[in-house]
mmCIF file of C-alpha atoms and ligand atoms in Angstrom:
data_model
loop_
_atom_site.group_PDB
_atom_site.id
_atom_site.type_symbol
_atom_site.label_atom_id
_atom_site.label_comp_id
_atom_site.label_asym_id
_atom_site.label_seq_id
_atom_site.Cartn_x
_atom_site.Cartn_y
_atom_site.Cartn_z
ATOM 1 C CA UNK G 1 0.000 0.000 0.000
ATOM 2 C CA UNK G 2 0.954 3.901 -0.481
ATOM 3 C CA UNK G 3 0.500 6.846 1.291
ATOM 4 C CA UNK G 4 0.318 10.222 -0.589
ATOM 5 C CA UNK G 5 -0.035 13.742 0.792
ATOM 6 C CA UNK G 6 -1.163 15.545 -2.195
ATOM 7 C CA UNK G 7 -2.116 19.242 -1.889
ATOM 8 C CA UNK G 8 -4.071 21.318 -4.699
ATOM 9 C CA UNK G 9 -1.770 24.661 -5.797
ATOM 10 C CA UNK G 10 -4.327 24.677 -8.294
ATOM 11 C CA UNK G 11 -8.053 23.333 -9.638
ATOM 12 C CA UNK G 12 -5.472 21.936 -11.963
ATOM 13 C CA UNK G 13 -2.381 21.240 -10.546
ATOM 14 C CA UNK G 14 -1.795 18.538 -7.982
ATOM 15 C CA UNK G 15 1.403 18.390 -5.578
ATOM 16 C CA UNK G 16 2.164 15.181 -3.795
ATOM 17 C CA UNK G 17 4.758 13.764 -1.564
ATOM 18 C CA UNK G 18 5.349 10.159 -0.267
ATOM 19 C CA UNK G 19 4.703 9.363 3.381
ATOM 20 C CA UNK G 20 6.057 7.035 5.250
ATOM 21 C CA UNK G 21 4.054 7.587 8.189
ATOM 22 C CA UNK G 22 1.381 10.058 9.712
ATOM 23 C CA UNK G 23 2.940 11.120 12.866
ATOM 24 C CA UNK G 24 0.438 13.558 14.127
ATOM 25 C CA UNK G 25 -2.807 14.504 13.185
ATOM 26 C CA UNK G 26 -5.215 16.865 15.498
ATOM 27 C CA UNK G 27 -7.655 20.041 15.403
ATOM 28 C CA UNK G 28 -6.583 22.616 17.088
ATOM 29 C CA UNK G 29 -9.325 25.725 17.774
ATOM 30 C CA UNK G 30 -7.964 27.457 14.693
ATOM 31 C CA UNK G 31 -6.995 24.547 12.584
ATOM 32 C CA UNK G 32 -6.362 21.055 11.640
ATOM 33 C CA UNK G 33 -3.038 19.659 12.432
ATOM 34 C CA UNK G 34 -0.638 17.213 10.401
ATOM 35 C CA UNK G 35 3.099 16.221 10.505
ATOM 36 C CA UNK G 36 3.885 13.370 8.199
ATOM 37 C CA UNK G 37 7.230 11.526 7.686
ATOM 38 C CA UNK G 38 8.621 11.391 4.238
ATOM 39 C CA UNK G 39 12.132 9.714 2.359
ATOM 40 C CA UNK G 40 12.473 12.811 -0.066
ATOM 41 C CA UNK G 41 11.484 15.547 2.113
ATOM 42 C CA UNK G 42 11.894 14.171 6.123
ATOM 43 C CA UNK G 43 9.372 15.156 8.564
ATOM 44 C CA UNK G 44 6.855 17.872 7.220
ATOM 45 C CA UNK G 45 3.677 19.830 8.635
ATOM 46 C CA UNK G 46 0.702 20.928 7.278
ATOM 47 C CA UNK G 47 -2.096 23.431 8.516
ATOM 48 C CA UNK G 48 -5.312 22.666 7.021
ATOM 49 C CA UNK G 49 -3.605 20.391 4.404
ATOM 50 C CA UNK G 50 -1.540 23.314 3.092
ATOM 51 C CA UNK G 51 2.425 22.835 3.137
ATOM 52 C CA UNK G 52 4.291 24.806 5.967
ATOM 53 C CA UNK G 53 7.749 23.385 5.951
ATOM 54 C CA UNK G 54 9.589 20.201 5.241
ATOM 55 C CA UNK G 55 12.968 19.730 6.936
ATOM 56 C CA UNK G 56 14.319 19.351 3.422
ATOM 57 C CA UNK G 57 13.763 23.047 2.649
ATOM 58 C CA UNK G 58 12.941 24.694 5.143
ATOM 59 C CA UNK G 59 16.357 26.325 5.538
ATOM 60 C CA UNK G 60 16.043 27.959 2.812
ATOM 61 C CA UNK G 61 12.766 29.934 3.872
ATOM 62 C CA UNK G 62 14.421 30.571 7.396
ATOM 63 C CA UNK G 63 17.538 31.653 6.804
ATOM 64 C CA UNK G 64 15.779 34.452 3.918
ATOM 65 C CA UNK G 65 13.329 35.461 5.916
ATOM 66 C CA UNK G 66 15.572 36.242 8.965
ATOM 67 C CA UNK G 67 19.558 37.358 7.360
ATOM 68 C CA UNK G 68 18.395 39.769 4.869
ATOM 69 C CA UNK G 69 16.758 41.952 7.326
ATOM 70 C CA UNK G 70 19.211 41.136 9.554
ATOM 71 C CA UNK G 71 22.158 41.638 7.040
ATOM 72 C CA UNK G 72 20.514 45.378 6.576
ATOM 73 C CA UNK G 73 20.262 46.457 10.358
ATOM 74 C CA UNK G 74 22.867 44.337 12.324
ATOM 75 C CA UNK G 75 22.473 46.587 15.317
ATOM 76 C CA UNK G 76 18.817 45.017 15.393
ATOM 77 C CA UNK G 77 17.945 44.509 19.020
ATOM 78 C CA UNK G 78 14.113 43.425 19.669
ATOM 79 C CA UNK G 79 12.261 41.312 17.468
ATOM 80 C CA UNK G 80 8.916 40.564 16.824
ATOM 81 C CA UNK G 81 7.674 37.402 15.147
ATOM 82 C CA UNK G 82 4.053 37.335 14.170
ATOM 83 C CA UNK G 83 3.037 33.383 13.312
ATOM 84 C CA UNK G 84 6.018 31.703 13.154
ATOM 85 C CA UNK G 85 5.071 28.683 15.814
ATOM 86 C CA UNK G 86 7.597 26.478 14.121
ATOM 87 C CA UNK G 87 10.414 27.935 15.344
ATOM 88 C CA UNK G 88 12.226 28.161 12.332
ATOM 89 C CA UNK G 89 12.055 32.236 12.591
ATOM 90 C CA UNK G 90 13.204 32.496 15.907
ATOM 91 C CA UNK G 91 16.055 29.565 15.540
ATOM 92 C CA UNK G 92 18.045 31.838 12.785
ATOM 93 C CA UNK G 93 17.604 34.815 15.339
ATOM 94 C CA UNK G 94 18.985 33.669 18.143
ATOM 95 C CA UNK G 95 22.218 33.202 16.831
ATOM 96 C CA UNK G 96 22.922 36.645 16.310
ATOM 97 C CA UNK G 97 24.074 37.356 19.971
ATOM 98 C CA UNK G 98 23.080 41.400 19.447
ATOM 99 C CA UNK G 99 19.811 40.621 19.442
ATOM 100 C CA UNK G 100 18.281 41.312 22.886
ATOM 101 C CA UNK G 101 14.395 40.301 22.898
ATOM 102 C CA UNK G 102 12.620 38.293 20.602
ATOM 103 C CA UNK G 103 8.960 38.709 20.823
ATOM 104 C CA UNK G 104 6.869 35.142 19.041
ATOM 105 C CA UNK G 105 3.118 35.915 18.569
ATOM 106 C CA UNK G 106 1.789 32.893 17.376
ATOM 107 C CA UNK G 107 -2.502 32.573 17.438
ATOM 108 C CA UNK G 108 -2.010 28.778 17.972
ATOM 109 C CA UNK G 109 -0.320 27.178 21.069
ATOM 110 C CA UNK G 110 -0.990 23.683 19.816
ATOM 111 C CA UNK G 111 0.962 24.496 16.358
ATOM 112 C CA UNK G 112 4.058 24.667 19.191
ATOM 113 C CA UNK G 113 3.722 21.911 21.335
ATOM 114 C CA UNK G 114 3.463 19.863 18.059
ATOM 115 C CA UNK G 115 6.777 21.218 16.723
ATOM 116 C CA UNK G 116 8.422 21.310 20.071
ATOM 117 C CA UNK G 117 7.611 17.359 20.143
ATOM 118 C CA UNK G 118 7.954 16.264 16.019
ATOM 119 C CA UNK G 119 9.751 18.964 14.880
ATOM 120 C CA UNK G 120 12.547 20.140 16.716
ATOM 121 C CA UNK G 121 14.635 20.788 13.793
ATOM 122 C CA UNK G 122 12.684 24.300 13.935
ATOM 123 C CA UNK G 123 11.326 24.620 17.364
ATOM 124 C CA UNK G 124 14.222 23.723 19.558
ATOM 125 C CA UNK G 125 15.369 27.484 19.901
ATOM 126 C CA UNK G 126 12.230 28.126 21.484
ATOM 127 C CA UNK G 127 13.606 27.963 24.795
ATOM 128 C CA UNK G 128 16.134 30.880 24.671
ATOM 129 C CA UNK G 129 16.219 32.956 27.350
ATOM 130 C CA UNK G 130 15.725 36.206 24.793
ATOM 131 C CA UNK G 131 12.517 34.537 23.390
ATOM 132 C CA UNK G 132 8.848 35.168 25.096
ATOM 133 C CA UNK G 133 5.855 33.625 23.324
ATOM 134 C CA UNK G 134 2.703 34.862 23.448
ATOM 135 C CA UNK G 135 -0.740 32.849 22.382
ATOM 136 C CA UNK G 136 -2.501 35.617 20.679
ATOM 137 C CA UNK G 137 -3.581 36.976 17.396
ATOM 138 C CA UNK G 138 -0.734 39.003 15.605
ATOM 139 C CA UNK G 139 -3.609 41.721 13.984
ATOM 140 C CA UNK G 140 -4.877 42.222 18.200
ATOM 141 C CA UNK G 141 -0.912 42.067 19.170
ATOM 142 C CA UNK G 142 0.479 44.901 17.386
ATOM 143 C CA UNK G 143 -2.583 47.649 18.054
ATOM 144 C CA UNK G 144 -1.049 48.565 21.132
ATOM 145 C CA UNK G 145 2.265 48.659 20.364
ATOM 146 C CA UNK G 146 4.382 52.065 19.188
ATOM 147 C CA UNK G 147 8.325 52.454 18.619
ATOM 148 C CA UNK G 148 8.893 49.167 20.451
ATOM 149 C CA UNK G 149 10.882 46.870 17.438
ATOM 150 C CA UNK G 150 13.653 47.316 15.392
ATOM 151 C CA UNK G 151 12.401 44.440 13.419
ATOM 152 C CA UNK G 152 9.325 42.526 12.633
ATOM 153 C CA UNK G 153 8.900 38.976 10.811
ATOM 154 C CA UNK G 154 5.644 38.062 9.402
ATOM 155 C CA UNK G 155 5.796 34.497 9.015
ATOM 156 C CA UNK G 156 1.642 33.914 8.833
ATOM 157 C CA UNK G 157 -0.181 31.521 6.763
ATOM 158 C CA UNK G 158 -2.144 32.156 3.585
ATOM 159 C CA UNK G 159 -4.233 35.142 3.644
ATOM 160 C CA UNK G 160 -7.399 32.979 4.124
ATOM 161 C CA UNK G 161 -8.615 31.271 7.634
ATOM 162 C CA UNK G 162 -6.521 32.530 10.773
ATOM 163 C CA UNK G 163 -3.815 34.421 8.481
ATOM 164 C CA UNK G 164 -6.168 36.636 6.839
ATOM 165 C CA UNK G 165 -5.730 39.454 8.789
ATOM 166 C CA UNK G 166 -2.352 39.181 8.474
ATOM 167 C CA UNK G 167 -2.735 40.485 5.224
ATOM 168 C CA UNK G 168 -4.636 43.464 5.661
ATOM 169 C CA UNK G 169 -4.044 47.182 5.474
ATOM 170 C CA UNK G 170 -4.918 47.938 9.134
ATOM 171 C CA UNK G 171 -2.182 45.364 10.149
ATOM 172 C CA UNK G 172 0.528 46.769 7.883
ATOM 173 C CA UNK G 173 -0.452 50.071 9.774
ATOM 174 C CA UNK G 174 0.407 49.103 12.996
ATOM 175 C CA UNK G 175 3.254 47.433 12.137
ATOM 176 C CA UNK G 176 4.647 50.824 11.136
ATOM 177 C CA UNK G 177 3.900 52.081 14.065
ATOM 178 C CA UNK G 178 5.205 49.482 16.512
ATOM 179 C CA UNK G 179 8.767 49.782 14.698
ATOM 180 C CA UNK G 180 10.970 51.957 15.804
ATOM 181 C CA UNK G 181 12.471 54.549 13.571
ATOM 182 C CA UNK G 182 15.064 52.740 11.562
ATOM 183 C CA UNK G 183 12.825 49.686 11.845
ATOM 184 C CA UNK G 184 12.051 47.211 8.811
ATOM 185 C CA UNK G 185 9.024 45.057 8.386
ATOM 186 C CA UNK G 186 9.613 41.798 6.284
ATOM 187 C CA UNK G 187 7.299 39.305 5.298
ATOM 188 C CA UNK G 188 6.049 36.202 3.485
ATOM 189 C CA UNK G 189 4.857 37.219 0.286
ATOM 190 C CA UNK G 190 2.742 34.609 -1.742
ATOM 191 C CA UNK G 191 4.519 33.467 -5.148
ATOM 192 C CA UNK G 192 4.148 35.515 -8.452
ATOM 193 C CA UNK G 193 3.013 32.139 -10.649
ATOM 194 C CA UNK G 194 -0.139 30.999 -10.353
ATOM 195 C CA UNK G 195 -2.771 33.583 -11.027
ATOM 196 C CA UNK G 196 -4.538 33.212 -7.507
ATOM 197 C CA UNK G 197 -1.506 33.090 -5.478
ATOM 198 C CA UNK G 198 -0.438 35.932 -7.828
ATOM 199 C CA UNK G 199 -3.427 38.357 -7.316
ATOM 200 C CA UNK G 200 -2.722 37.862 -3.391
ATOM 201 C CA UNK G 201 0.626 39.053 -3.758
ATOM 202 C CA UNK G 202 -0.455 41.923 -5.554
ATOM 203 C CA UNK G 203 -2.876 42.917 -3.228
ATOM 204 C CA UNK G 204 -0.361 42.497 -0.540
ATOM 205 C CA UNK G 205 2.245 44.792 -1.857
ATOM 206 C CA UNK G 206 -0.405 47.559 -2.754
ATOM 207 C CA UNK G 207 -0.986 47.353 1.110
ATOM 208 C CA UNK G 208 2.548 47.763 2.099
ATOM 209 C CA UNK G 209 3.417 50.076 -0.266
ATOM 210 C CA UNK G 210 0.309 52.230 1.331
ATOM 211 C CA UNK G 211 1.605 51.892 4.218
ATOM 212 C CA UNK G 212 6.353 52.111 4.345
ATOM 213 C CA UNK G 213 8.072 54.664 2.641
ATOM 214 C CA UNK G 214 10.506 51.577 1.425
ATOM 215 C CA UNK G 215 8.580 48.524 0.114
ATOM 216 C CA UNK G 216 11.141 45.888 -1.779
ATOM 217 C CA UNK G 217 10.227 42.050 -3.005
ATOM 218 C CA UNK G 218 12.890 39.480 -3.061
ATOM 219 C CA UNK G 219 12.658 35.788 -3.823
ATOM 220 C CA UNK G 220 13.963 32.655 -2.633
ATOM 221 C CA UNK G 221 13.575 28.884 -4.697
ATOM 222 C CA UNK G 222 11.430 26.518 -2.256
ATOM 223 C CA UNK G 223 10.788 23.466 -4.245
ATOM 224 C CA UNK G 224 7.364 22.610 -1.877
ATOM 225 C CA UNK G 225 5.734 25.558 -2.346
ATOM 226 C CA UNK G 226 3.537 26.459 -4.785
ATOM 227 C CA UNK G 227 5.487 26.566 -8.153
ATOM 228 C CA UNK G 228 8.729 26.410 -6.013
ATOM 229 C CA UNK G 229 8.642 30.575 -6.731
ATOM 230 C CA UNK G 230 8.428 32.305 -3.716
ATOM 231 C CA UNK G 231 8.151 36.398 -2.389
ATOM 232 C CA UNK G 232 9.269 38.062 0.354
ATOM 233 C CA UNK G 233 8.185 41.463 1.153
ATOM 234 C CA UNK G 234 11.150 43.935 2.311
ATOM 235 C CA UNK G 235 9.599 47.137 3.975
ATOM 236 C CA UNK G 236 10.962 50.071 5.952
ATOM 237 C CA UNK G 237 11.466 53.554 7.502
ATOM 238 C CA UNK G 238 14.603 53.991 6.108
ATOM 239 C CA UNK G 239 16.959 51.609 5.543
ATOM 240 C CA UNK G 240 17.317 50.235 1.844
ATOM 241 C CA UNK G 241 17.984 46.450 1.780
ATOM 242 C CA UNK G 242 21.112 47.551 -1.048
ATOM 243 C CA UNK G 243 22.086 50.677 -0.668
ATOM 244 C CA UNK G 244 21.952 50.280 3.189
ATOM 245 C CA UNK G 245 23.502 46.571 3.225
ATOM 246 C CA UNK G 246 26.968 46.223 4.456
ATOM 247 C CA UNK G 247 28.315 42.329 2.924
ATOM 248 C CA UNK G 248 31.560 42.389 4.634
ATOM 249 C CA UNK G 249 29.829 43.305 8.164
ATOM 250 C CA UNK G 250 27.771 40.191 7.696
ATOM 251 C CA UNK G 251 30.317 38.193 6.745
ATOM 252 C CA UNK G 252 32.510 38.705 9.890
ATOM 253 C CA UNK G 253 29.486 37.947 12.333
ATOM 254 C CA UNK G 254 30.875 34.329 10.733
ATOM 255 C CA UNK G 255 27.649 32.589 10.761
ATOM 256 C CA UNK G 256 27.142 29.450 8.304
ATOM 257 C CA UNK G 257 24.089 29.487 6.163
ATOM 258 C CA UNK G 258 23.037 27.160 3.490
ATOM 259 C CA UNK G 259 21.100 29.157 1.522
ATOM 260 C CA UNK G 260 21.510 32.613 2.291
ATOM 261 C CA UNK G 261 25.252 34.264 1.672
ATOM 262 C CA UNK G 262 26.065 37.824 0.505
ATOM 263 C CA UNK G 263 25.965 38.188 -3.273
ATOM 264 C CA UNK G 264 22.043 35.793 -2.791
ATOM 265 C CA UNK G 265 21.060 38.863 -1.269
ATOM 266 C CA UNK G 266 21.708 41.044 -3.708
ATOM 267 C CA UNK G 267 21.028 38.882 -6.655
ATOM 268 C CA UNK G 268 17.355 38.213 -4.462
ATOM 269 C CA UNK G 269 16.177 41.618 -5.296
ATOM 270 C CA UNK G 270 16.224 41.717 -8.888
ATOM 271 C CA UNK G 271 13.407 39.980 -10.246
ATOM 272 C CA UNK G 272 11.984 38.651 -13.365
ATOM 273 C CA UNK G 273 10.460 41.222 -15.858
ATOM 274 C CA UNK G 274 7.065 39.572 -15.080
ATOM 275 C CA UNK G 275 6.954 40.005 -11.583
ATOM 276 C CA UNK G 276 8.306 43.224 -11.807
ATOM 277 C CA UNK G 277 5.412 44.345 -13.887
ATOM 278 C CA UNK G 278 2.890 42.268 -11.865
ATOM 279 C CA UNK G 279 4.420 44.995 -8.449
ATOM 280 C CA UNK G 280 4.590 48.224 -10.420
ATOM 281 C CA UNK G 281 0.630 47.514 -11.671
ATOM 282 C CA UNK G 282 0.249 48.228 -7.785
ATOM 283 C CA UNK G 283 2.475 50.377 -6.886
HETATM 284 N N1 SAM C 1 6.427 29.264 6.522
HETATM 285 C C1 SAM C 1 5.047 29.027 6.502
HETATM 286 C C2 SAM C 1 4.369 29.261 5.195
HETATM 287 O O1 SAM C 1 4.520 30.324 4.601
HETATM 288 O O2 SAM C 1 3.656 28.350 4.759
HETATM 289 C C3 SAM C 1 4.374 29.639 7.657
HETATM 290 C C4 SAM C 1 4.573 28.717 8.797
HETATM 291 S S1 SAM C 1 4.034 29.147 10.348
HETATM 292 C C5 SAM C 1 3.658 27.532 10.927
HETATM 293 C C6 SAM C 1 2.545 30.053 10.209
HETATM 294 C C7 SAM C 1 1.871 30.232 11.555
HETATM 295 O O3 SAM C 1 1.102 31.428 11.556
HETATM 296 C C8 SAM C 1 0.898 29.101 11.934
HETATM 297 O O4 SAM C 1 1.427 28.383 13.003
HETATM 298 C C9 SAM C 1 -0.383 29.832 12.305
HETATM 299 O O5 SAM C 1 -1.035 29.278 13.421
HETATM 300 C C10 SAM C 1 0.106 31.236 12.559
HETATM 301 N N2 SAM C 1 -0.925 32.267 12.405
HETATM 302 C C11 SAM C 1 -1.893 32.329 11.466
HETATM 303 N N3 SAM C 1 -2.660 33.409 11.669
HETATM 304 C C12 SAM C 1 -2.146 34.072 12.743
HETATM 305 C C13 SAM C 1 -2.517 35.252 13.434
HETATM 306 N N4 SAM C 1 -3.569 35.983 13.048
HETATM 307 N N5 SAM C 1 -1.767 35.634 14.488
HETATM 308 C C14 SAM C 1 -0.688 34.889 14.895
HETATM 309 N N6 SAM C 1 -0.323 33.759 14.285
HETATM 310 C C15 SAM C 1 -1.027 33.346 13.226
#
């Protein structure tokens, strides 16, 4: 007998991945729970049957996600996570040992006790002393807080069921105004290729743009996502993720990365002419 996970990036396109075994499956108040076990990709969770991470890959969302913001504002001292209950976030932040406080607002506690127990390839940072997680929404969260981060990961679902309001013009509001002046805002960004994930990128960017003086995609190549084409939103008071990057300062902090290294960074930004047109129709 087999065992498939298959999810639907589109009414016509199926993805699917062998499993070995199901090692977790639950519903949670926000969401159903899955981690399967896999040859080609290792241990993997879904929410809702939609891919999060594989231990295969999921370096190379991590490590983007966290050292290009990073890589722009070294002196970067508190941190707030918003989703993010993998740990995967908050294990590439820890090891910068500037970083003071690291804030994890993630809606769902049971998304963490599963990942502290199956998947502690991401979640076994949780326990530094610098992190404090809070069970809350990330759109309530952030209302009452002004000129409090230096940095702020959004690391949410898809802007449907709990993530939606991750998504949304009010939230990209506040985030402004919970960072502190030099503060960036970076965040998962939907892919460019298929048209629906595409028209929620769009609509994404228009909101940041509304909302940071500075709003920059990049992309990253992660093979069990949706087309394997992903974004990631770059937005700011005032630091530019090129003109304001320093390579060489990043590259004595010394740290070992898989995916991310200095000239990825730079190379990240440009984009093809397709998605560039897709952001500048919003813009
Ligand atoms: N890297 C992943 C991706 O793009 O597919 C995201 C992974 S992470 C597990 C996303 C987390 O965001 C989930 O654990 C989910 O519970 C959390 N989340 C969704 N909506 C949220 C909200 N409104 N506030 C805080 N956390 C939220």
């Amino acid at each position: 007998m087999e065992l498939w996970f298959t999810e639907k990036h589109t009414e016509n396109v199926l993805f699917s991945i062998k499993v070995d075994k199901q090692l977790y499956s639950g519903q949670s108040d926000f969401q159903r729970i899955d981690v399967f076990e896999s040859k080609e990709f290792g241990r993997f969770l879904t929410l809702d049957g939609f891919m999060m991470l594989t231990e295969k890959d999921e370096f190379i969302y991590h490590e983007m996600i966290v050292h290009v913001p990073m890589a722009v504002y070294p002196d970067a001292k508190k941190v707030l996570v918003i989703g993010g209950g993998d740990g995967g976030a908050v294990r590439e932040l820890v090891r910068y040992s500037t970083i003071e406080q690291i804030d994890l607002v993630e809606i769902d506690k049971q998304v963490v006790d599963v990942c502290k127990k199956f998947l502690p390839q991401t979640a076994a940072r949780l326990e530094d002393p610098r992190v404090s997680i809070f069970y809350e929404d990330g759109l309530r969260f952030i209302r009452s807080r002004e000129n409090e981060y230096d940095l702020i990961i959004v690391d949410s679902t898809d802007p449907f069921g709990p993530g939606e309001g991750l998504f949304t013009r009010e939230f990209y509001g506040n985030c402004f105004k919970a960072l502190t002046d030099t503060g960036i805002m970076v965040n998962q960004h939907e892919s460019p290729f298929y048209p629906v994930d595409a028209v929620a990128m769009q609509r994404a960017h228009k909101r940041v743009t509304a909302s940071f003086p500075i709003s920059r995609v990049y992309q990253a190549h992660i093979p069990t996502y949706p087309s394997g084409h992903w974004l990631f939103g770059f937005a700011s008071k005032k630091l530019h993720p090129i003109t304001d990057f320093d390579p060489e300062a990043w590259e004595k902090l010394k740290l070992k990365t898989d995916y991310y290294n200095t000239k990825i960074h730079i190379g990240a930004f440009a984009l093809p002419t397709y998605v560039r047109k897709m952001l500048e129709d919003v813009e």
